[in-house]
Amino acid sequence: MEEIVNKKKERRQSSKTGMPPGRLVYIGEQRTDPVRITIIDYDDKEYTERQVTDPKETFLYKNTKTSTWINIDGIHKTDIIEQLGKAYDIHPLFLEDIVNTSQRPKMEEGQENIFLVFKMLEFDEAANGVKVEQVSLVLGKNYVISFQENVGDIFDTVRARLRNPDSRIRKFGSDYLMYALMDRVIDNYFLIMERIGEKVEDLEDKAEEIQSSEFVREISRLKKEVMVLRRTIWPLREVINNLLRGEMKVIKEGTLIFYRDLYDHTVQVIDTIETYRDNLASALDVNFSLVNLKLNDVIKVLTIISTIFIPLTFIVGVYGMNFKHMPELDWHYGYFVVMFMMAAVAGGMIYWFKKKKWF
Amino acid sequence: MEEIVNKKKERRQSSKTGMPPGRLVYIGEQRTDPVRITIIDYDDKEYTERQVTDPKETFLYKNTKTSTWINIDGIHKTDIIEQLGKAYDIHPLFLEDIVNTSQRPKMEEGQENIFLVFKMLEFDEAANGVKVEQVSLVLGKNYVISFQENVGDIFDTVRARLRNPDSRIRKFGSDYLMYALMDRVIDNYFLIMERIGEKVEDLEDKAEEIQSSEFVREISRLKKEVMVLRRTIWPLREVINNLLRGEMKVIKEGTLIFYRDLYDHTVQVIDTIETYRDNLASALDVNFSLVNLKLNDVIKVLTIISTIFIPLTFIVGVYGMNFKHMPELDWHYGYFVVMFMMAAVAGGMIYWFKKKKWF
Amino acid sequence: MEEIVNKKKERRQSSKTGMPPGRLVYIGEQRTDPVRITIIDYDDKEYTERQVTDPKETFLYKNTKTSTWINIDGIHKTDIIEQLGKAYDIHPLFLEDIVNTSQRPKMEEGQENIFLVFKMLEFDEAANGVKVEQVSLVLGKNYVISFQENVGDIFDTVRARLRNPDSRIRKFGSDYLMYALMDRVIDNYFLIMERIGEKVEDLEDKAEEIQSSEFVREISRLKKEVMVLRRTIWPLREVINNLLRGEMKVIKEGTLIFYRDLYDHTVQVIDTIETYRDNLASALDVNFSLVNLKLNDVIKVLTIISTIFIPLTFIVGVYGMNFKHMPELDWHYGYFVVMFMMAAVAGGMIYWFKKKKWF
Amino acid sequence: MEEIVNKKKERRQSSKTGMPPGRLVYIGEQRTDPVRITIIDYDDKEYTERQVTDPKETFLYKNTKTSTWINIDGIHKTDIIEQLGKAYDIHPLFLEDIVNTSQRPKMEEGQENIFLVFKMLEFDEAANGVKVEQVSLVLGKNYVISFQENVGDIFDTVRARLRNPDSRIRKFGSDYLMYALMDRVIDNYFLIMERIGEKVEDLEDKAEEIQSSEFVREISRLKKEVMVLRRTIWPLREVINNLLRGEMKVIKEGTLIFYRDLYDHTVQVIDTIETYRDNLASALDVNFSLVNLKLNDVIKVLTIISTIFIPLTFIVGVYGMNFKHMPELDWHYGYFVVMFMMAAVAGGMIYWFKKKKWF
Amino acid sequence: MEEIVNKKKERRQSSKTGMPPGRLVYIGEQRTDPVRITIIDYDDKEYTERQVTDPKETFLYKNTKTSTWINIDGIHKTDIIEQLGKAYDIHPLFLEDIVNTSQRPKMEEGQENIFLVFKMLEFDEAANGVKVEQVSLVLGKNYVISFQENVGDIFDTVRARLRNPDSRIRKFGSDYLMYALMDRVIDNYFLIMERIGEKVEDLEDKAEEIQSSEFVREISRLKKEVMVLRRTIWPLREVINNLLRGEMKVIKEGTLIFYRDLYDHTVQVIDTIETYRDNLASALDVNFSLVNLKLNDVIKVLTIISTIFIPLTFIVGVYGMNFKHMPELDWHYGYFVVMFMMAAVAGGMIYWFKKKKWF
């Protein structure tokens, strides 16, 4: 799923080659559905929530003292992005990153605002895989603008908390709002980890039995998925670390501790990913060892059986020869002597093998 | 054991998704047993020890000049944690970390106090595995608050030393008390290392013999356990290092050398863990080599036996054919000639194999 | 392709051993075609474009206030390089690096200019491989000199943008021009990644089936190609990082953000390369596992068939012996009894194998 | 040897769990032999050497201007250590480290002195392994106190040089004396490296031949020994580096160059260890490859022999059947025709195998 | 070759154990040939070249304003080294490093001079391996002293350039001379890389075919050689980096850019070494895979042949039994029926194998 999307993106990106930098090109699937713009303007007393389609309506809230959250669901209409960019003084390169959905998580400081881009993960039950969506945030003095690829319900709980006049989020400013949004996205990572964790455990249990080649393929698939997550989340750690270290004017001293908490969560997710990677590798190793040991057992026992019968078959062959003159054939107890002799040979070999601990 | 607990925790944690940060949610098993609060107030002359259930009783000791140790056994009653938090000015995020028992070891500086969370390890004889419990410490100007998940006896020796009016611990302040508590926990790590070390040695001894697939499973299990310990203890090293480097007001210059000692101990534990990991990997390698060499031996000798008899069996087959006209069959010494010939062929092959050092 | 070229270069380079440093020696193939010099002089109002063969004609534009881009297609005439070097005050060692096409990407600061050398990648359809060409840039106060090994069309889009009087590139100075040139080269890396990515995916698909030794060779070839790319692009990351960190007089504050964007692109390319490397390694592992599992299956079933028939063949051999006195041979139902007995032995063995889950 | 000792130490250490820090507990074997204290007091003119048993006798030399070296052979009498500690103002934690012989090499700065602990290595001919002993040094303004576990001759050459009034060591102060002592210990590392090197070379030579499982065990044992050395010496590098970087009052500027030399030696030893580790790993790989290639050869040739004879044995079986009506049996040259046919089959198969390059 | 030398050196070094530091001990082979001292004194106008045997003759040039290059071919006469050391104020530890030919590349700053030691590599055609020689350089205000183990022609081109009054080297001072000498040595590394590169390519070509165990041995030998080079050259990178970063009085600002060039060359050599290491590892992997795949093919086809004939041989055995009463034997077409039946069995098995894609 993830890879199919990525591939498409690369294709588009390559068709972008040669364009001047700063030109907005949406590289996802072609879409015509309208872009939903939600404006939430609040301070500890007032609260307004509006849904509009024209970005110009957001400009009303620009120079107010209240905090404003502008949420854009859909980035396929680049003119909307451009209008917002001009109004809120977002650098053209940031705008380009917003619509280029193959960005690595990164943070950039502008004159008056900071720009963040990172990935939202959702478990897609239908495809039984992880769906990756890009989220971009612009944090200004008293506004946050968030960009999502699709309409989603991930920020609903943040909205609910905003509506509650007693909640902490209403008392803090826009920097705390950005934290709240990021916290929601990172909280979702834990849900994904849980799903992956279940799959890893399943495969670990299976590793204890002999498995067919399907097992190897499944491990390989899951390992790849884990690697994609690692590459998605790893740079986010650096991004938050930069937020913590940098001297951003737009983030207040008192909010930093919350970002530190985000940092810890990200490290914890990465830790979990590393554990899963180790566990998958070890499951493959254990399975490989077991398959090998089992094959060794099979081959050993079967080879021993063959080896016992081969000399015996030779002996009976000797007495099946048609020579005129073969004294033993005429002996009265010849047959029984030979039978006994063969039993002795077989017994001797079994004893020797046992002594050598070959089975 | 550890993993089962962890899984449960993750489940709960995921159900926490979407809640505002700073909301206390205990993610362990549901419990109703009372929380035990032990207050020890001391300086080099006085010593008081009380056991209470109401956190408010601890506030009496808040503004005294004596050092106070408040030990909380049980973190499942979040209202108690909240009351303490308000009284001792502990940041809401720290409170959240205290009850969220899936934290990585970490240290945070507050306004007037520092906050530490790390793991206590105990060997659970019943489950034949390591039991992990979370310990949180808050160090203020002249108090230490410690939080444990369960009632335990690990800090009994510290209490005993506190009761002794001549002991060093009575002369130093709360920063030394925190060191003493951490020292106890880290001392316990050595006990765990010893138990793990015995298991590793057992498996190393077993590696010298050919083993069944059970050996592979055991190595894999122990390796996982060692990895869990590594992830549990590794961040603690960083935590103590931060304590040493930071300029904490609450830790006095003279106590730093004790923390440096703690740091050395942690490094030593990590060193031991790395050694165990190497030894386990090497035990697996040695065993794998031995199993392979043994199988090679078996296959080689057996294949040689087969190879010697196969041409002989062909020869006796030739003289078992029923052709009317087969001159050799009528010769008087034909049988003996053929027998001798076969002995020569067998001898020649054995000589050739020996010369080629095939066995 | 790449390696053949590299080898030749090394040969030449070795023949250079012992020469005084600063002596210009072109180490590529011997060539006689003329060197094309293109001069573009521009500011936001004026635009001149000329194609000359004599480097002296470029000196006209040296002390003007307008920005000048001098593009040199062909570095095999060292006297041209030397004349330019003297006129534009380029350090002799930089000149040496320009003609020595086996340079690693690097950046050097001169008195009045900075010098960059890095690699341009193109997919060569004929050789089905990546073609590497060296590009050198000298950025002075209001000029950029670019050196390419061959005449190419990669910078055509930059030229087109320069011709457009309204484009951003006309408004910014020579530092932005250098960025535009580097951006073109790095954009091309994405095209290469796409081609390599397709090959990697092909091989990953093939890994799911049993493959011949050709598969191993192809993986090994592609892995090597990826490693060459990695070594080509990795130092470029460091180069751009140095540009960002350094306090270059010739790069203006406002242009830095564009270079930061270049840096992000380079990191993204390196990320993709790492992914490809992982995927190739994992494709090899999966294929190896599958080949092994398949062979195990074959050997197991075949060995079982042999093992069942070997004792049976022994039994029929027994009754093929020619002893005078063999009671069973004379029984009327002897033949049928033996046939039944053999069926029982075969059935018993199959039952035993099934029970042991050997097939 | 080393490991047995280590294990014992850990056992004891665990029994120390719960004791207050700073309590001296000797964790080696229980011993009753007396502790030998050697006092050497010197400057460039005077030289006194005394052997005493009462630590108090050393206090005489404490406030003199001459340099004093107090060497303690035996650390099992903790009261002696404690008296010295009090007299020379050694921190209780340092004293604890002196008697705890399972310390990692480390350096600590006290008020007036610096404290070093590291390992002395000796090759134990009897056990054919490396013997590890702990050495602790305390360097004060004009004294060095050295602690060894056992009476040894390693410092004899230093003593000899001290007795020589013209030697450099008499002219420099106590900081140079400490260097001289450390130099002796590190010089010994080279001797150990030489012994290990011989063993590694032996095993490398053996790797070129096919080896039994004993070879794998020996490699594994030596690898472990090398790893123990690595862990013993690696932290020493950091310790000396700290000495070099720190601004110790007790080490004079002019002596630093000698410590830099020590640092280089340590790096060289570590380099050698890394080489040995690589060589052992590579010896194992080469041997593994050779064992495999040889087995492949054996199996291939033998399988080919079997495969040639199996169809032939089938053919002779056909003409051994007792059917009444088998025309070929009655032909006069039937036997010879069949023999020729079989020769043709065998020849054809050999030709086919040769063509396929199977042998 | 290299290793033999190294081993000898270690032996000698160990015999040095216990000597006071600063004592000069030549650890190479015992030699009696005279030491050749070449003095070149020059500035941009004058040039003197003399060959002497008495080091005292060099002192004449000590306090002149001209630059002086003193080249010592042979370090086995330690008294010469000592005299020079005293005259030019070289620290005793540096003198010790000059004669101890097992040094790692390193740089030390003295009061008035800097000291460098590194390795010269030459390809020894006779031994078909790389010969390592130690070169030491002392750079003072207007002199360079170079020490080589043997008389060599490596610096001849530097001499030739010095004789040319118009060359750049005559205009720059002694710091540029040292650069020129180092440049020659590092240029030689490229020649060595070329030779190694050819060998690596040969082995890579061979890897595409099935190889005997000789191939494994050759790879292992070359890998070791490459590792030795890596360890020889890697620290040189650090040495030159220190030269660049340090604030040496004896190196002028304008010469630094040449040293930066040296640094780039060293990095390029290390890059090449890494590539060779990767290529060798990958050649071994490819070969291992191919050997395995080939063996699989052989075993598979041969096993199939055996498996087809084993049941057939059983059938003919049945009709070779001598039972009195075997109805089939008396049938007129019994023989042909059985022959047909066997053909059907064989055909069926081949069809089944084909369907299962076993061959």
CSV table of N, CA and C in Angstrom, one decimal, chain D residues 230-270:
chain,number,residue,atom,x,y,z
D,230,ARG,N,39.8,-7.1,25.5
D,230,ARG,CA,39.2,-5.9,25.0
D,230,ARG,C,38.5,-5.1,26.0
D,231,ARG,N,37.6,-5.8,26.8
D,231,ARG,CA,36.8,-5.1,27.8
D,231,ARG,C,37.7,-4.6,28.9
D,232,THR,N,38.9,-5.2,29.1
D,232,THR,CA,39.8,-4.8,30.2
D,232,THR,C,40.6,-3.6,29.8
D,233,ILE,N,41.0,-3.5,28.5
D,233,ILE,CA,41.9,-2.5,28.1
D,233,ILE,C,41.2,-1.3,27.5
D,234,TRP,N,40.0,-1.5,26.9
D,234,TRP,CA,39.3,-0.4,26.2
D,234,TRP,C,39.1,0.8,27.1
D,235,PRO,N,38.5,0.5,28.4
D,235,PRO,CA,38.2,1.7,29.2
D,235,PRO,C,39.5,2.4,29.7
D,236,LEU,N,40.6,1.7,29.6
D,236,LEU,CA,41.9,2.4,30.0
D,236,LEU,C,42.2,3.5,29.1
D,237,ARG,N,41.9,3.3,27.8
D,237,ARG,CA,42.1,4.3,26.8
D,237,ARG,C,41.4,5.6,27.2
D,238,GLU,N,40.2,5.4,27.6
D,238,GLU,CA,39.3,6.6,28.0
D,238,GLU,C,39.9,7.2,29.3
D,239,VAL,N,40.4,6.4,30.2
D,239,VAL,CA,41.0,6.9,31.4
D,239,VAL,C,42.2,7.8,31.1
D,240,ILE,N,43.1,7.3,30.3
D,240,ILE,CA,44.3,8.1,30.0
D,240,ILE,C,43.9,9.4,29.2
D,241,ASN,N,42.9,9.2,28.4
D,241,ASN,CA,42.5,10.4,27.6
D,241,ASN,C,41.9,11.5,28.6
D,242,ASN,N,41.2,11.0,29.6
D,242,ASN,CA,40.7,12.0,30.6
D,242,ASN,C,41.9,12.6,31.4
D,243,LEU,N,42.9,11.9,31.7
D,243,LEU,CA,44.1,12.4,32.3
D,243,LEU,C,44.7,13.5,31.4
D,244,LEU,N,44.7,13.3,30.1
D,244,LEU,CA,45.3,14.2,29.2
D,244,LEU,C,44.5,15.5,29.1
D,245,ARG,N,43.2,15.3,29.0
D,245,ARG,CA,42.3,16.5,28.8
D,245,ARG,C,42.1,17.3,30.1
D,246,GLY,N,42.0,16.5,31.2
D,246,GLY,CA,41.6,17.2,32.4
D,246,GLY,C,42.7,18.2,32.8
D,247,GLU,N,42.4,19.1,33.7
D,247,GLU,CA,43.3,20.1,34.2
D,247,GLU,C,43.7,19.7,35.6
D,248,MET,N,44.5,18.6,35.7
D,248,MET,CA,44.9,18.1,37.0
D,248,MET,C,46.0,19.0,37.5
D,249,LYS,N,45.9,19.4,38.8
D,249,LYS,CA,47.0,20.1,39.4
D,249,LYS,C,48.2,19.2,39.6
D,250,VAL,N,47.9,18.0,39.9
D,250,VAL,CA,49.0,17.1,40.3
D,250,VAL,C,49.9,16.6,39.2
D,251,ILE,N,49.5,16.8,37.9
D,251,ILE,CA,50.3,16.4,36.8
D,251,ILE,C,50.8,17.7,36.1
D,252,LYS,N,52.2,17.7,36.0
D,252,LYS,CA,52.8,18.9,35.5
D,252,LYS,C,52.8,18.9,34.0
D,253,GLU,N,52.8,20.1,33.4
D,253,GLU,CA,52.8,20.2,31.9
D,253,GLU,C,53.8,19.3,31.2
D,254,GLY,N,55.0,19.3,31.7
D,254,GLY,CA,56.1,18.6,31.0
D,254,GLY,C,55.9,17.1,31.1
D,255,THR,N,55.1,16.6,32.0
D,255,THR,CA,55.0,15.1,32.1
D,255,THR,C,53.9,14.7,31.1
D,256,LEU,N,53.0,15.6,30.7
D,256,LEU,CA,51.9,15.2,29.8
D,256,LEU,C,52.3,14.5,28.6
D,257,ILE,N,53.4,14.8,28.0
D,257,ILE,CA,53.8,14.2,26.7
D,257,ILE,C,54.1,12.7,27.0
D,258,PHE,N,54.5,12.3,28.2
D,258,PHE,CA,54.7,10.9,28.5
D,258,PHE,C,53.4,10.2,28.6
D,259,TYR,N,52.4,10.8,29.2
D,259,TYR,CA,51.1,10.2,29.2
D,259,TYR,C,50.5,10.1,27.8
D,260,ARG,N,50.8,11.1,26.9
D,260,ARG,CA,50.3,11.0,25.5
D,260,ARG,C,50.9,9.7,24.9
D,261,ASP,N,52.2,9.4,25.2
D,261,ASP,CA,52.8,8.2,24.7
D,261,ASP,C,52.1,7.0,25.2
D,262,LEU,N,51.7,7.0,26.5
D,262,LEU,CA,51.0,5.9,27.1
D,262,LEU,C,49.7,5.7,26.3
D,263,TYR,N,49.0,6.8,26.0
D,263,TYR,CA,47.8,6.7,25.3
D,263,TYR,C,48.0,6.0,23.9
D,264,ASP,N,49.1,6.5,23.2
D,264,ASP,CA,49.4,5.8,21.9
D,264,ASP,C,49.6,4.3,22.1
D,265,HIS,N,50.3,3.9,23.1
D,265,HIS,CA,50.5,2.5,23.3
D,265,HIS,C,49.2,1.8,23.5
D,266,THR,N,48.3,2.3,24.3
D,266,THR,CA,47.0,1.7,24.6
D,266,THR,C,46.3,1.5,23.3
D,267,VAL,N,46.3,2.6,22.5
D,267,VAL,CA,45.5,2.5,21.2
D,267,VAL,C,46.1,1.4,20.3
D,268,GLN,N,47.5,1.3,20.4
D,268,GLN,CA,48.1,0.2,19.6
D,268,GLN,C,47.7,-1.2,20.1
D,269,VAL,N,47.6,-1.3,21.4
D,269,VAL,CA,47.2,-2.6,21.9
D,269,VAL,C,45.8,-2.9,21.5
D,270,ILE,N,44.9,-1.9,21.6
D,270,ILE,CA,43.5,-2.1,21.2
D,270,ILE,C,43.5,-2.5,19.7
